[in-house]
Amino acid sequence: MNLEFSEEARAIGDQARRFLEKRDCRERARAALSGEAEPDVELWREMVAFGWIGSFIPEEYGGNGAGYEALCVIAEEIGRSLAPVPFASNILAGEIILRSGTQEQKSYWLPKIASGEMIGTLALHEAPGRISADAITLRYENGRLTGRKCPVPDGAQADFAVVVARDPDGSIVPVLAFFDETVTRTRQPTIDDSRAQAELHFDGTPGERLGSGGSGAWAELVAALDRAAVILAFEEVGGAQACLDLAVEYAKTRHAFGRPIGANQAIKHKLANVYVAVELARSNAMMGALGLLSEQGDLAVAAATARVSAIQAFIMASSESIQTHGGIGFTWEADTNLFYRRANALALGLGTESYWKERLVSGLEQRHLA
Amino acid sequence: MNLEFSEEARAIGDQARRFLEKRDCRERARAALSGEAEPDVELWREMVAFGWIGSFIPEEYGGNGAGYEALCVIAEEIGRSLAPVPFASNILAGEIILRSGTQEQKSYWLPKIASGEMIGTLALHEAPGRISADAITLRYENGRLTGRKCPVPDGAQADFAVVVARDPDGSIVPVLAFFDETVTRTRQPTIDDSRAQAELHFDGTPGERLGSGGSGAWAELVAALDRAAVILAFEEVGGAQACLDLAVEYAKTRHAFGRPIGANQAIKHKLANVYVAVELARSNAMMGALGLLSEQGDLAVAAATARVSAIQAFIMASSESIQTHGGIGFTWEADTNLFYRRANALALGLGTESYWKERLVSGLEQRHLA
Amino acid sequence: MDLEDSPEEARFRKSVRAFLDANATRRDESAEPARYYEVDEAKLGLARAWQRKKAAAGFAGIRWPKQWGGQGLSSIHEVIYQQEEARYAVPKGVFDIGLGMCIPTLLAYADDAHLERYTKPALWGDEIWCQMFSEPNAGSDLAGLTTRAVRDGADWILDGQKTWTSGAQFSDFGIVLARTDFGAPKHKGLTMFFIDMKAPGVEVRPIHQMSGASHFNEVFLSGVRVPDAQRLGEVSDGWRVAVTTLMNERLAVGEEARPDIEDIHAFLTQSDGGKAPPMAEQAVRFRFADWYVASKGVEAFRNRGLTKLSRGEMPGPELSVARIVNAEKLQQMSRYAVEMMGAGGLLLDRDNPQANNPFQLALLAAPGARIAGGTSEILRNIIAERVLGLPADTRADKDVPFREIARGAGKSPRKGETV
Amino acid sequence: MDLEDSPEEARFRKSVRAFLDANATRRDESAEPARYYEVDEAKLGLARAWQRKKAAAGFAGIRWPKQWGGQGLSSIHEVIYQQEEARYAVPKGVFDIGLGMCIPTLLAYADDAHLERYTKPALWGDEIWCQMFSEPNAGSDLAGLTTRAVRDGADWILDGQKTWTSGAQFSDFGIVLARTDFGAPKHKGLTMFFIDMKAPGVEVRPIHQMSGASHFNEVFLSGVRVPDAQRLGEVSDGWRVAVTTLMNERLAVGEEARPDIEDIHAFLTQSDGGKAPPMAEQAVRFRFADWYVASKGVEAFRNRGLTKLSRGEMPGPELSVARIVNAEKLQQMSRYAVEMMGAGGLLLDRDNPQANNPFQLALLAAPGARIAGGTSEILRNIIAERVLGLPADTRADKDVPFREIARGAGKSPRKGETV
């Protein structure tokens, strides 16, 4: 039994943690939140330079081949640090290009992501509601995109996107497009402005169909979301752990009624429950990582399990961390405020809990049919 | 604002409580549970003699006209005392006869219930699952009933039933039938044997259609269930309150680590939560009672709200009362054991939480349509 | 059993309605639930004008004695007035603390000269009061406060920091609880004063909340000189005075949490472009039913409390129960609604069609609802001890001189603070 | 990262499988989940025979030293054996406490003569051991026990009442924790003994549980004479000895709660007479997903614990976490399933087609799962204090002579007891 990351991966995690601590990411996130700064592209480039983001990209496409274990521990550290960087957007764009792109497309786009030369994103959402193919209306016709996407993660800063569109036959088609002057981009205020979202209007934007075509484009997209979900689960686990750590530290040092508030069972049991949720989420995420590593087809159930568990844990940990802090916890300047926003934003950004629960159960159904 | 029972009703409640305490009902319930006794028909007759059960039956049909306020407080005392008597079955049979019966039928059957001369019941359930007209298959043809009902509350002791059947046209029809030799009755072991349930086989049992016929029989039955649900909610509130009282008393007197266990926040907050649930349930039940009293058509939402709230409160109070007691709480001889069984049995017997939630929401929909 | 007024109550309600109909417009209850806005000068002016109208018509100071301009009526009349006023679009909130908590404390403890001076301007909206009890290190444990009042001739000198003070930025006066004896056990060394908020040494700074709102303040007191005549109650008897003040809070039975059940109902039953509304799903119906049952239960529980009030009995734990239930429900409902919007739930802009609902804001306000006015944990303790009679928590600080009690501010995640 | 054995572990697992395949039949895992039955003479005979086979094949006492008939292997080997055995239809439970907790305590504290006498008969299934720690008034607060051991020459005389003793009715020996000094603080006055369960003065009475089962007992000790040689550890050092015993419990990482996720999955996906299965409903899918996530999380958390064990590290809080999560899940799942059956959920008879599932029984067993082996509250305290490092509860009984500690049995709702 060896359900633990390799020593190499853990060393990368330690390095990432030390680096991110030095960069004082929570202050950067707070600044971004107050509109004083855009997502921290400079910090992102520094991180890319370590090779961290390219770890899931094979060496032939400019990655360092460190693999998914490394990516998972880095995601956890990003979650813990609250770094306001275009992480999820690059992972999403990279994953779908890696899985669905032609040899040529992979050779062209992936090195740009791995080197930080360009920021990529996935332009998927249009109307509110659960992710589904039916919701896609943006047109792709004669090599050009027309329509609206909102919200697009890091949409105002990104250089290009995989745009999920519909061709004249009504088929779903992912399209690679640079953000040129035909794209009108408006940053949108959100519940977590430390991670930017934008509304994008495409007005005849030139784009190239991702991959070699065929009817499986939506299924491939969904499979790429599965893979990204495991990474995101680690980011959430990192955030949840940070919330627990903050709350425990505060509970040990804040006094009321002549003793640390952490001596009260109301606080002790609350934080024990958070601990349980975080450990289950971490454990489920590790099973997801195992799925990623094994490169088996049937990742859906493990990914969905990891993601649901991580959403629940981070939401709970961030809420209860505020509650443990009392009044100070829900002020604008409290770190707990930043984590609560991030927890809720991550829970909404890449398929919600409902989406992933449905994915989990239908994944089990397909297993039973098979 | 006067959301409180009348002084008269409260006096009847006090009388019922004193009487039931003297009769040591929990001992009787325990005896019934161990199979040492059948449901306590003798105790039931004593209670009937006070006029308590006939309180919802108009004086012209042998009731005492004390009204629903009295019935609600009596139900609460029965819940508190755990009296192993055929309460719900008689209320159900009485309500539906009162609402749907012809003048002649009311004059014949209701005095028998009010006087305790006969025990009536409602034979409704056939297959497992939520209450619905579709589930009714028992045949009523040429004045005779053929088929199976299970479980039927107090089915082995009752003298007659309103049997919900289907006529050759496929319509639902409630039928009044004595339990003669054509009815084979088998007592069924259940999760709460202090309230008996039976399987009934009807083999050409003679019966008389309840009411003057027409297509609204199922709707009338459902409306009678609404009315009975309010009464049952009070029984559940009484039980939940008893569970809370037991737990509080135990928490004050049982010592661990040199102080009463009730000094621990884990216990204090648990019981505060139970208190909140019980008070909300009692409040919702009182709004249900107001609906009963006002004799308005739109009882469905208030009744369903009362019932859902009461189910939740009694289940929670009985579970947490056991938990507060620790090991001793889940022994066969503990009163908490009796309450937990009763809470779960009452939650299943007259439409489950799901049935009543659906009734609540569809009731609101009908209101909005109206 | 009914939900009706007594004949006398009905007469009073009728007169309230007549006044409101003549002087205010009905609120559109389906529109715009509770916003989290700031009070500016213009709004303050409207609030003062409305208070003046109420005073002129005899609907201000309903429970105050007639001698000081009040109506000499009972709590149920106050509640009836509030119930009716809630249905009209009138300025709310600016005077509640002063008229409901501060002046009643003066009525109990101040001398006639002071009452002569302060009651009328408060009642007529000319002067605004605030209440300064909580401190950064004395929230749930209010009696652990460390603001210091030192005797200096006929005066006291106050030094310390208060927090969570509503309305401090526009208040003229405030009542303040301070420690006058650090050698006494913590409840025994406190004294109550009232102070001029414009006095030298009083500095008010807004607190920026997660929701974006700033309706609370920090108040810094630096060498603030207060005449001994502005002491309320005896020296070292301040805790008892504070309890009087806080008891008045329990009357706020009508406290409204929005968005509530009507809002989530509206959200769940709206259908979008021909699609079935969310409420068509059984999962949604069941979840909604839970909230409906809780919401109606709280409402009916309040009505049982009002029944007591109507009979002249003391209100019970209605407010604690409502707060516990509503705070949890608010958090659940707002998260549920936002979740249902998918990625659209991220968007906060009110002008964006994807965000035209109050749940994103509620999501950010909800954590505060579990804390403000007493954390859910403190409220459960109150129910356990005062209603159920369970033993009090073991207190490490009982009967110990205050200066010997272990104190710690907590390693705080707050910007700029070193820990 | 993988879920595989190390090469050495794989070799061991292979040998275990070979033994089991040769000597036992595979269990039908889809059938009949955990029953709550009594052990009778016939079952006891089967259990003894199976234990004998294991001993003969070298799969008993896996962690015991070779000197006393054990295999001298590590905890991970014990776990591997248990994992494999769980898949076969073999008698379970009769020897677990004796071989896993009692004899290991003897191994740590008894002399060679006693080990010579007792280890082999235990290992070969000839003698059964039980453990007597809990008392009616010492459950969560185990160190508050009052069973008294008084020195009488070379012997001790034991008087008191033990409870929740598994297997006492068929045990030959048992370890028992008793108080030898009522003047010392409560952890300091305890001493551990082992006794002959057939000795005069030992009386065993079964406890009838709500679920109908009686696998626990009360044990009454009335003037039971025990030679001082049967003392384990020093006088007054019994608490430390008991901790050794209880530490061994933490290894039970494979503890299985049934019905679990597979059972509720089977229940929710079965379709009844052409109707869609319950799992077709979104409400059901979402609820199931919550349990699935919790179930898989516990499983993976255990696997992380096994990873530690496999590396020779100490197991962590895996057991506490699993118990908290599983107990809650069991209560939720059983109530959900029963609710779905409507009135049919009342029926308990296994032969009734309406009741052909384990959930009614689980409903009655579930409250016990939140209590037995440590209440969920105690388990949360353990996590908070030992894992998170939060302060211990304030203890009123710390450093106080035991006889001065406030004790109260609690007004109990139990039959026949006067309170």
PDB file of N, CA, C and O in Angstrom, chain A residues 268-297:
ATOM      1  N   LYS A 268     -13.948  22.916  19.613  1.00  0.00           N
ATOM      2  CA  LYS A 268     -13.181  21.691  19.390  1.00  0.00           C
ATOM      3  C   LYS A 268     -13.894  20.757  18.410  1.00  0.00           C
ATOM      4  O   LYS A 268     -13.282  20.220  17.485  1.00  0.00           O
ATOM      5  N   HIS A 269     -15.176  20.568  18.635  1.00  0.00           N
ATOM      6  CA  HIS A 269     -15.895  19.601  17.801  1.00  0.00           C
ATOM      7  C   HIS A 269     -16.133  20.163  16.400  1.00  0.00           C
ATOM      8  O   HIS A 269     -16.109  19.420  15.418  1.00  0.00           O
ATOM      9  N   LYS A 270     -16.345  21.471  16.336  1.00  0.00           N
ATOM     10  CA  LYS A 270     -16.464  22.112  15.019  1.00  0.00           C
ATOM     11  C   LYS A 270     -15.185  21.865  14.215  1.00  0.00           C
ATOM     12  O   LYS A 270     -15.241  21.462  13.053  1.00  0.00           O
ATOM     13  N   LEU A 271     -14.046  22.075  14.832  1.00  0.00           N
ATOM     14  CA  LEU A 271     -12.787  21.934  14.098  1.00  0.00           C
ATOM     15  C   LEU A 271     -12.438  20.465  13.861  1.00  0.00           C
ATOM     16  O   LEU A 271     -11.816  20.141  12.840  1.00  0.00           O
ATOM     17  N   ALA A 272     -12.871  19.593  14.757  1.00  0.00           N
ATOM     18  CA  ALA A 272     -12.693  18.154  14.495  1.00  0.00           C
ATOM     19  C   ALA A 272     -13.494  17.765  13.255  1.00  0.00           C
ATOM     20  O   ALA A 272     -13.023  16.994  12.413  1.00  0.00           O
ATOM     21  N   ASN A 273     -14.696  18.302  13.126  1.00  0.00           N
ATOM     22  CA  ASN A 273     -15.500  18.014  11.933  1.00  0.00           C
ATOM     23  C   ASN A 273     -14.823  18.551  10.674  1.00  0.00           C
ATOM     24  O   ASN A 273     -14.853  17.912   9.625  1.00  0.00           O
ATOM     25  N   VAL A 274     -14.229  19.720  10.782  1.00  0.00           N
ATOM     26  CA  VAL A 274     -13.514  20.270   9.630  1.00  0.00           C
ATOM     27  C   VAL A 274     -12.331  19.357   9.288  1.00  0.00           C
ATOM     28  O   VAL A 274     -12.100  19.035   8.118  1.00  0.00           O
ATOM     29  N   TYR A 275     -11.619  18.938  10.321  1.00  0.00           N
ATOM     30  CA  TYR A 275     -10.494  18.028  10.089  1.00  0.00           C
ATOM     31  C   TYR A 275     -10.954  16.781   9.330  1.00  0.00           C
ATOM     32  O   TYR A 275     -10.316  16.356   8.357  1.00  0.00           O
ATOM     33  N   VAL A 276     -12.048  16.202   9.775  1.00  0.00           N
ATOM     34  CA  VAL A 276     -12.562  14.996   9.113  1.00  0.00           C
ATOM     35  C   VAL A 276     -12.866  15.293   7.643  1.00  0.00           C
ATOM     36  O   VAL A 276     -12.456  14.552   6.746  1.00  0.00           O
ATOM     37  N   ALA A 277     -13.546  16.400   7.390  1.00  0.00           N
ATOM     38  CA  ALA A 277     -13.900  16.739   6.003  1.00  0.00           C
ATOM     39  C   ALA A 277     -12.640  16.947   5.155  1.00  0.00           C
ATOM     40  O   ALA A 277     -12.572  16.497   4.012  1.00  0.00           O
ATOM     41  N   VAL A 278     -11.652  17.634   5.726  1.00  0.00           N
ATOM     42  CA  VAL A 278     -10.433  17.911   4.967  1.00  0.00           C
ATOM     43  C   VAL A 278      -9.674  16.612   4.683  1.00  0.00           C
ATOM     44  O   VAL A 278      -9.187  16.396   3.561  1.00  0.00           O
ATOM     45  N   GLU A 279      -9.595  15.745   5.676  1.00  0.00           N
ATOM     46  CA  GLU A 279      -8.853  14.490   5.463  1.00  0.00           C
ATOM     47  C   GLU A 279      -9.564  13.592   4.462  1.00  0.00           C
ATOM     48  O   GLU A 279      -8.913  12.925   3.647  1.00  0.00           O
ATOM     49  N   LEU A 280     -10.897  13.544   4.528  1.00  0.00           N
ATOM     50  CA  LEU A 280     -11.617  12.741   3.529  1.00  0.00           C
ATOM     51  C   LEU A 280     -11.394  13.343   2.140  1.00  0.00           C
ATOM     52  O   LEU A 280     -11.173  12.615   1.166  1.00  0.00           O
ATOM     53  N   ALA A 281     -11.426  14.661   2.037  1.00  0.00           N
ATOM     54  CA  ALA A 281     -11.229  15.304   0.738  1.00  0.00           C
ATOM     55  C   ALA A 281      -9.826  15.033   0.210  1.00  0.00           C
ATOM     56  O   ALA A 281      -9.632  14.741  -0.969  1.00  0.00           O
ATOM     57  N   ARG A 282      -8.851  15.129   1.100  1.00  0.00           N
ATOM     58  CA  ARG A 282      -7.481  14.860   0.673  1.00  0.00           C
ATOM     59  C   ARG A 282      -7.347  13.403   0.200  1.00  0.00           C
ATOM     60  O   ARG A 282      -6.718  13.120  -0.828  1.00  0.00           O
ATOM     61  N   SER A 283      -7.965  12.513   0.945  1.00  0.00           N
ATOM     62  CA  SER A 283      -7.890  11.092   0.589  1.00  0.00           C
ATOM     63  C   SER A 283      -8.563  10.834  -0.748  1.00  0.00           C
ATOM     64  O   SER A 283      -8.046  10.111  -1.600  1.00  0.00           O
ATOM     65  N   ASN A 284      -9.736  11.429  -0.937  1.00  0.00           N
ATOM     66  CA  ASN A 284     -10.424  11.260  -2.220  1.00  0.00           C
ATOM     67  C   ASN A 284      -9.625  11.891  -3.355  1.00  0.00           C
ATOM     68  O   ASN A 284      -9.596  11.357  -4.471  1.00  0.00           O
ATOM     69  N   ALA A 285      -8.991  13.020  -3.077  1.00  0.00           N
ATOM     70  CA  ALA A 285      -8.180  13.662  -4.116  1.00  0.00           C
ATOM     71  C   ALA A 285      -7.015  12.767  -4.501  1.00  0.00           C
ATOM     72  O   ALA A 285      -6.638  12.669  -5.674  1.00  0.00           O
ATOM     73  N   MET A 286      -6.442  12.082  -3.508  1.00  0.00           N
ATOM     74  CA  MET A 286      -5.307  11.209  -3.825  1.00  0.00           C
ATOM     75  C   MET A 286      -5.749  10.033  -4.683  1.00  0.00           C
ATOM     76  O   MET A 286      -5.004   9.580  -5.565  1.00  0.00           O
ATOM     77  N   MET A 287      -6.958   9.542  -4.444  1.00  0.00           N
ATOM     78  CA  MET A 287      -7.461   8.488  -5.321  1.00  0.00           C
ATOM     79  C   MET A 287      -7.682   9.040  -6.730  1.00  0.00           C
ATOM     80  O   MET A 287      -7.492   8.328  -7.725  1.00  0.00           O
ATOM     81  N   GLY A 288      -8.095  10.293  -6.802  1.00  0.00           N
ATOM     82  CA  GLY A 288      -8.215  10.931  -8.115  1.00  0.00           C
ATOM     83  C   GLY A 288      -6.867  11.039  -8.801  1.00  0.00           C
ATOM     84  O   GLY A 288      -6.738  10.772 -10.000  1.00  0.00           O
ATOM     85  N   ALA A 289      -5.858  11.405  -8.026  1.00  0.00           N
ATOM     86  CA  ALA A 289      -4.508  11.511  -8.585  1.00  0.00           C
ATOM     87  C   ALA A 289      -4.040  10.158  -9.119  1.00  0.00           C
ATOM     88  O   ALA A 289      -3.438  10.063 -10.197  1.00  0.00           O
ATOM     89  N   LEU A 290      -4.360   9.125  -8.359  1.00  0.00           N
ATOM     90  CA  LEU A 290      -4.003   7.776  -8.797  1.00  0.00           C
ATOM     91  C   LEU A 290      -4.657   7.480 -10.144  1.00  0.00           C
ATOM     92  O   LEU A 290      -4.056   6.871 -11.030  1.00  0.00           O
ATOM     93  N   GLY A 291      -5.894   7.911 -10.297  1.00  0.00           N
ATOM     94  CA  GLY A 291      -6.610   7.747 -11.558  1.00  0.00           C
ATOM     95  C   GLY A 291      -5.918   8.505 -12.693  1.00  0.00           C
ATOM     96  O   GLY A 291      -5.757   7.985 -13.795  1.00  0.00           O
ATOM     97  N   LEU A 292      -5.507   9.739 -12.398  1.00  0.00           N
ATOM     98  CA  LEU A 292      -4.789  10.537 -13.392  1.00  0.00           C
ATOM     99  C   LEU A 292      -3.520   9.831 -13.839  1.00  0.00           C
ATOM    100  O   LEU A 292      -3.187   9.761 -15.017  1.00  0.00           O
ATOM    101  N   LEU A 293      -2.796   9.308 -12.845  1.00  0.00           N
ATOM    102  CA  LEU A 293      -1.508   8.677 -13.118  1.00  0.00           C
ATOM    103  C   LEU A 293      -1.658   7.404 -13.912  1.00  0.00           C
ATOM    104  O   LEU A 293      -0.845   7.090 -14.771  1.00  0.00           O
ATOM    105  N   SER A 294      -2.735   6.668 -13.594  1.00  0.00           N
ATOM    106  CA  SER A 294      -2.844   5.346 -14.211  1.00  0.00           C
ATOM    107  C   SER A 294      -3.300   5.471 -15.657  1.00  0.00           C
ATOM    108  O   SER A 294      -3.254   4.511 -16.403  1.00  0.00           O
ATOM    109  N   GLU A 295      -3.753   6.680 -16.054  1.00  0.00           N
ATOM    110  CA  GLU A 295      -4.138   6.913 -17.453  1.00  0.00           C
ATOM    111  C   GLU A 295      -5.196   5.926 -17.923  1.00  0.00           C
ATOM    112  O   GLU A 295      -5.284   5.590 -19.094  1.00  0.00           O
ATOM    113  N   GLN A 296      -6.024   5.461 -16.974  1.00  0.00           N
ATOM    114  CA  GLN A 296      -7.111   4.587 -17.400  1.00  0.00           C
ATOM    115  C   GLN A 296      -8.251   5.431 -17.927  1.00  0.00           C
ATOM    116  O   GLN A 296      -8.376   6.615 -17.604  1.00  0.00           O
ATOM    117  N   GLY A 297      -9.105   4.807 -18.692  1.00  0.00           N
ATOM    118  CA  GLY A 297     -10.226   5.547 -19.257  1.00  0.00           C
ATOM    119  C   GLY A 297     -11.213   6.007 -18.192  1.00  0.00           C
ATOM    120  O   GLY A 297     -11.782   7.089 -18.268  1.00  0.00           O
TER     121      GLY A 297
END
